[in-house]
Coordinates of C-alpha atoms in Angstrom, one line a residue:
M8 CA -13.6 23.1 5.8
Q9 CA -11.5 22.2 2.9
S10 CA -9.3 25.4 3.5
S11 CA -9.0 24.7 6.9
Q12 CA -5.1 23.9 8.6
E13 CA -6.7 21.1 10.0
F14 CA -8.1 19.8 6.7
G15 CA -4.5 20.3 5.0
E16 CA -2.6 18.5 7.8
L17 CA -5.4 15.4 7.3
R18 CA -4.8 15.3 3.5
S19 CA -1.1 15.8 4.0
K20 CA -0.3 12.6 6.7
F21 CA -2.6 10.6 4.4
R22 CA -0.5 11.9 1.1
S23 CA 2.6 11.3 2.8
F24 CA 1.8 7.5 3.5
A25 CA -0.4 7.0 0.5
F26 CA 1.8 8.0 -1.9
P27 CA 5.1 6.5 -1.4
M28 CA 3.3 3.0 -0.5
S29 CA 1.4 2.9 -3.8
V30 CA 4.7 3.8 -5.6
A31 CA 6.6 0.9 -3.7
F32 CA 3.7 -1.6 -4.7
F33 CA 3.5 -0.6 -8.3
V34 CA 7.3 -0.5 -8.6
W35 CA 7.5 -4.4 -7.0
Y36 CA 4.6 -5.2 -9.4
I37 CA 5.8 -4.1 -12.6
A38 CA 9.5 -6.0 -11.4
Y39 CA 7.4 -9.2 -10.9
V40 CA 5.8 -8.6 -14.6
L41 CA 9.6 -7.8 -16.5
I42 CA 10.6 -10.7 -14.5
A43 CA 8.1 -12.9 -15.8
T44 CA 8.3 -11.6 -18.8
F45 CA 12.3 -11.4 -19.7
A46 CA 13.5 -14.1 -17.1
S47 CA 11.3 -16.6 -18.0
D48 CA 13.7 -19.7 -17.4
W49 CA 14.7 -18.2 -14.3
M50 CA 11.0 -17.7 -12.9
A51 CA 10.2 -21.7 -13.8
T52 CA 13.2 -22.5 -11.6
P53 CA 11.8 -25.4 -9.7
V54 CA 11.9 -24.4 -5.8
F55 CA 10.4 -28.1 -4.3
G56 CA 7.7 -30.2 -6.1
S57 CA 6.0 -28.4 -8.9
I58 CA 6.7 -25.0 -7.2
N59 CA 8.5 -23.1 -8.9
I60 CA 9.7 -19.5 -8.4
G61 CA 7.2 -17.6 -10.4
V62 CA 4.5 -19.2 -8.3
L63 CA 6.6 -17.9 -5.0
F64 CA 6.6 -14.3 -6.7
G65 CA 2.8 -14.5 -7.7
L66 CA 1.8 -15.4 -3.6
A67 CA 3.9 -12.9 -2.4
Q68 CA 2.0 -10.0 -4.3
F69 CA -1.1 -11.4 -2.6
V70 CA 0.8 -11.4 0.4
T71 CA 2.2 -7.7 0.1
T72 CA -1.5 -6.2 -0.9
F73 CA -2.8 -7.9 2.2
L74 CA 0.5 -6.5 4.4
I75 CA 0.0 -2.8 3.1
T76 CA -3.9 -3.0 4.0
Y77 CA -2.8 -4.1 7.7
I78 CA -0.3 -1.2 7.5
Y79 CA -2.6 1.2 6.7
I80 CA -5.5 0.3 8.8
V81 CA -2.8 0.3 11.6
Y82 CA -1.7 3.9 10.4
A83 CA -5.1 5.1 9.2
N84 CA -6.3 4.4 13.2
K85 CA -3.1 6.4 14.8
N86 CA -2.7 9.2 12.3
L87 CA -5.8 9.9 10.6
E88 CA -8.7 8.7 12.3
P89 CA -8.4 11.1 15.5
R90 CA -8.1 14.0 12.9
Q91 CA -10.7 13.0 10.7
A92 CA -13.0 12.9 14.2
A93 CA -11.8 16.2 15.2
I94 CA -12.8 17.5 11.8
R95 CA -16.4 15.8 12.1
K96 CA -16.8 17.2 15.2
K97 CA -15.8 20.4 14.4
M98 CA -18.0 20.7 11.6
E99 CA -20.9 18.9 13.4
G100 CA -20.8 21.4 15.9

């Protein structure tokens, strides 16, 4: 089954989403770390009350993690699950 065209298409669809999204998130995370390291004065700039830019960037990390998870679920349900079901059905007879 691993050498079948259907499995190749499934793997290709998964990789076409997972790799770019992983790179984008990694770049965003590294940018956060680098900005926090080299522009700490800027990150300490108060926005309102005791909330500063660094805290907002940190919270944005969580938000983007949940957003990526949601986007992946929608993508998987639309593009991956039907292909997986077809392969499973073919394998199980």
